[in-house]
Amino acid sequence: QAYGAQSWSFVVRSIWRFAMVDCLGFMSHGLIYGTAVWLAFGLVCTTIASKFFVKETPRITKEESSQLAMVVVWVSTICMWLFWAFVYMHQMVPLIYPERAPGA
């Protein structure tokens, strides 16, 4: 029985190692590339917001308007990036695999 338990453990470890060869997790190339794209998106939006949407009014100073614009840009960029990353990672390890209908 001890031999059977050891061989089963060896099989499980071998399968685990084989499965982990292709799994990069958070270091997936697509995830890294997409994160860089979202960072570029945030920087472009920062430039646009500071150039066209920051202005002084009687109720808000130019500095406060700039700070508000940066908060809006970066909070929205981070939220959109997180949503994209969750969807991307969910597609890396799907919970439901396609099944072929019999006879199709």
PDB file of C-alpha atoms in Angstrom:
ATOM      1  CA  GLN A   1       0.000   0.000   0.000  1.00  0.00           C
ATOM      2  CA  ALA A   2       2.844   2.385   0.746  1.00  0.00           C
ATOM      3  CA  TYR A   3       4.130   1.883  -2.781  1.00  0.00           C
ATOM      4  CA  GLY A   4       0.698   2.730  -4.227  1.00  0.00           C
ATOM      5  CA  ALA A   5       0.467   5.916  -2.190  1.00  0.00           C
ATOM      6  CA  GLN A   6       3.951   6.995  -3.244  1.00  0.00           C
ATOM      7  CA  SER A   7       3.295   6.324  -6.931  1.00  0.00           C
ATOM      8  CA  TRP A   8      -0.004   8.229  -6.750  1.00  0.00           C
ATOM      9  CA  SER A   9       1.784  11.167  -5.137  1.00  0.00           C
ATOM     10  CA  PHE A  10       4.434  11.045  -7.880  1.00  0.00           C
ATOM     11  CA  VAL A  11       1.740  11.099 -10.583  1.00  0.00           C
ATOM     12  CA  VAL A  12      -0.006  14.080  -8.996  1.00  0.00           C
ATOM     13  CA  ARG A  13       3.277  16.012  -8.670  1.00  0.00           C
ATOM     14  CA  SER A  14       4.213  15.207 -12.276  1.00  0.00           C
ATOM     15  CA  ILE A  15       0.852  16.393 -13.583  1.00  0.00           C
ATOM     16  CA  TRP A  16       1.094  19.540 -11.457  1.00  0.00           C
ATOM     17  CA  ARG A  17       4.565  20.352 -12.839  1.00  0.00           C
ATOM     18  CA  PHE A  18       3.407  19.700 -16.394  1.00  0.00           C
ATOM     19  CA  ALA A  19       0.357  21.948 -15.942  1.00  0.00           C
ATOM     20  CA  MET A  20       2.396  24.767 -14.405  1.00  0.00           C
ATOM     21  CA  VAL A  21       4.845  24.991 -17.319  1.00  0.00           C
ATOM     22  CA  ASP A  22       2.453  27.054 -19.433  1.00  0.00           C
ATOM     23  CA  CYS A  23       0.824  28.965 -16.571  1.00  0.00           C
ATOM     24  CA  LEU A  24       2.449  32.346 -16.019  1.00  0.00           C
ATOM     25  CA  GLY A  25      -0.257  33.778 -13.762  1.00  0.00           C
ATOM     26  CA  PHE A  26       0.175  37.502 -13.193  1.00  0.00           C
ATOM     27  CA  MET A  27       3.256  37.530 -15.409  1.00  0.00           C
ATOM     28  CA  SER A  28       1.286  36.510 -18.503  1.00  0.00           C
ATOM     29  CA  HIS A  29       2.518  38.400 -21.556  1.00  0.00           C
ATOM     30  CA  GLY A  30      -0.992  39.519 -22.513  1.00  0.00           C
ATOM     31  CA  LEU A  31      -1.674  40.810 -19.013  1.00  0.00           C
ATOM     32  CA  ILE A  32       1.597  42.749 -18.915  1.00  0.00           C
ATOM     33  CA  TYR A  33       1.050  44.203 -22.393  1.00  0.00           C
ATOM     34  CA  GLY A  34      -2.537  45.195 -21.553  1.00  0.00           C
ATOM     35  CA  THR A  35      -1.397  46.824 -18.312  1.00  0.00           C
ATOM     36  CA  ALA A  36       1.134  48.882 -20.276  1.00  0.00           C
ATOM     37  CA  VAL A  37      -1.632  49.938 -22.677  1.00  0.00           C
ATOM     38  CA  TRP A  38      -3.844  51.020 -19.765  1.00  0.00           C
ATOM     39  CA  LEU A  39      -0.936  52.960 -18.253  1.00  0.00           C
ATOM     40  CA  ALA A  40      -0.448  54.762 -21.585  1.00  0.00           C
ATOM     41  CA  PHE A  41      -4.196  55.431 -21.683  1.00  0.00           C
ATOM     42  CA  GLY A  42      -4.014  57.012 -18.207  1.00  0.00           C
ATOM     43  CA  LEU A  43      -1.073  59.192 -19.193  1.00  0.00           C
ATOM     44  CA  VAL A  44      -2.819  60.389 -22.376  1.00  0.00           C
ATOM     45  CA  CYS A  45      -5.983  61.149 -20.411  1.00  0.00           C
ATOM     46  CA  THR A  46      -3.912  63.018 -17.807  1.00  0.00           C
ATOM     47  CA  THR A  47      -2.457  65.220 -20.537  1.00  0.00           C
ATOM     48  CA  ILE A  48      -5.862  65.859 -22.116  1.00  0.00           C
ATOM     49  CA  ALA A  49      -7.501  66.612 -18.762  1.00  0.00           C
ATOM     50  CA  SER A  50      -4.781  69.028 -17.651  1.00  0.00           C
ATOM     51  CA  LYS A  51      -4.742  70.830 -21.009  1.00  0.00           C
ATOM     52  CA  PHE A  52      -8.448  71.153 -21.782  1.00  0.00           C
ATOM     53  CA  PHE A  53     -10.478  70.605 -18.612  1.00  0.00           C
ATOM     54  CA  VAL A  54      -8.546  72.352 -15.824  1.00  0.00           C
ATOM     55  CA  LYS A  55      -9.782  75.885 -15.334  1.00  0.00           C
ATOM     56  CA  GLU A  56     -10.322  78.376 -12.556  1.00  0.00           C
ATOM     57  CA  THR A  57     -13.828  79.417 -11.559  1.00  0.00           C
ATOM     58  CA  PRO A  58     -15.172  81.548  -8.698  1.00  0.00           C
ATOM     59  CA  ARG A  59     -15.826  78.359  -6.690  1.00  0.00           C
ATOM     60  CA  ILE A  60     -12.626  76.397  -7.391  1.00  0.00           C
ATOM     61  CA  THR A  61      -8.998  77.347  -7.854  1.00  0.00           C
ATOM     62  CA  LYS A  62      -6.899  76.096 -10.758  1.00  0.00           C
ATOM     63  CA  GLU A  63      -4.863  73.878  -8.422  1.00  0.00           C
ATOM     64  CA  GLU A  64      -8.012  72.285  -6.960  1.00  0.00           C
ATOM     65  CA  SER A  65      -9.407  71.780 -10.455  1.00  0.00           C
ATOM     66  CA  SER A  66      -6.162  70.064 -11.471  1.00  0.00           C
ATOM     67  CA  GLN A  67      -6.260  67.784  -8.436  1.00  0.00           C
ATOM     68  CA  LEU A  68      -9.883  66.881  -9.129  1.00  0.00           C
ATOM     69  CA  ALA A  69      -9.076  66.096 -12.756  1.00  0.00           C
ATOM     70  CA  MET A  70      -6.205  63.802 -11.714  1.00  0.00           C
ATOM     71  CA  VAL A  71      -8.410  61.963  -9.218  1.00  0.00           C
ATOM     72  CA  VAL A  72     -11.144  61.468 -11.819  1.00  0.00           C
ATOM     73  CA  VAL A  73      -8.707  60.323 -14.524  1.00  0.00           C
ATOM     74  CA  TRP A  74      -6.725  57.889 -12.415  1.00  0.00           C
ATOM     75  CA  VAL A  75      -9.615  56.397 -10.430  1.00  0.00           C
ATOM     76  CA  SER A  76     -11.527  55.753 -13.648  1.00  0.00           C
ATOM     77  CA  THR A  77      -8.424  54.373 -15.406  1.00  0.00           C
ATOM     78  CA  ILE A  78      -7.670  52.008 -12.513  1.00  0.00           C
ATOM     79  CA  CYS A  79     -11.289  50.817 -12.353  1.00  0.00           C
ATOM     80  CA  MET A  80     -11.388  50.169 -16.110  1.00  0.00           C
ATOM     81  CA  TRP A  81      -8.010  48.386 -15.949  1.00  0.00           C
ATOM     82  CA  LEU A  82      -9.204  46.190 -13.087  1.00  0.00           C
ATOM     83  CA  PHE A  83     -12.373  45.245 -14.964  1.00  0.00           C
ATOM     84  CA  TRP A  84     -10.314  44.430 -18.076  1.00  0.00           C
ATOM     85  CA  ALA A  85      -7.787  42.406 -16.047  1.00  0.00           C
ATOM     86  CA  PHE A  86     -10.526  40.388 -14.319  1.00  0.00           C
ATOM     87  CA  VAL A  87     -12.141  39.526 -17.651  1.00  0.00           C
ATOM     88  CA  TYR A  88      -8.762  38.680 -19.214  1.00  0.00           C
ATOM     89  CA  MET A  89      -7.719  36.429 -16.320  1.00  0.00           C
ATOM     90  CA  HIS A  90     -11.121  34.731 -16.287  1.00  0.00           C
ATOM     91  CA  GLN A  91     -10.582  33.759 -19.914  1.00  0.00           C
ATOM     92  CA  MET A  92      -7.152  32.323 -19.052  1.00  0.00           C
ATOM     93  CA  VAL A  93      -8.766  29.690 -16.808  1.00  0.00           C
ATOM     94  CA  PRO A  94     -12.386  29.210 -17.900  1.00  0.00           C
ATOM     95  CA  LEU A  95     -14.798  27.577 -15.483  1.00  0.00           C
ATOM     96  CA  ILE A  96     -16.936  26.059 -18.219  1.00  0.00           C
ATOM     97  CA  TYR A  97     -15.287  24.255 -21.121  1.00  0.00           C
ATOM     98  CA  PRO A  98     -17.073  23.892 -24.458  1.00  0.00           C
ATOM     99  CA  GLU A  99     -18.664  20.521 -24.994  1.00  0.00           C
ATOM    100  CA  ARG A 100     -19.247  19.013 -28.422  1.00  0.00           C
ATOM    101  CA  ALA A 101     -22.742  17.650 -28.941  1.00  0.00           C
ATOM    102  CA  PRO A 102     -22.859  13.977 -29.895  1.00  0.00           C
ATOM    103  CA  GLY A 103     -23.083  13.534 -33.657  1.00  0.00           C
ATOM    104  CA  ALA A 104     -22.022  17.100 -34.427  1.00  0.00           C
TER     105      ALA A 104
END
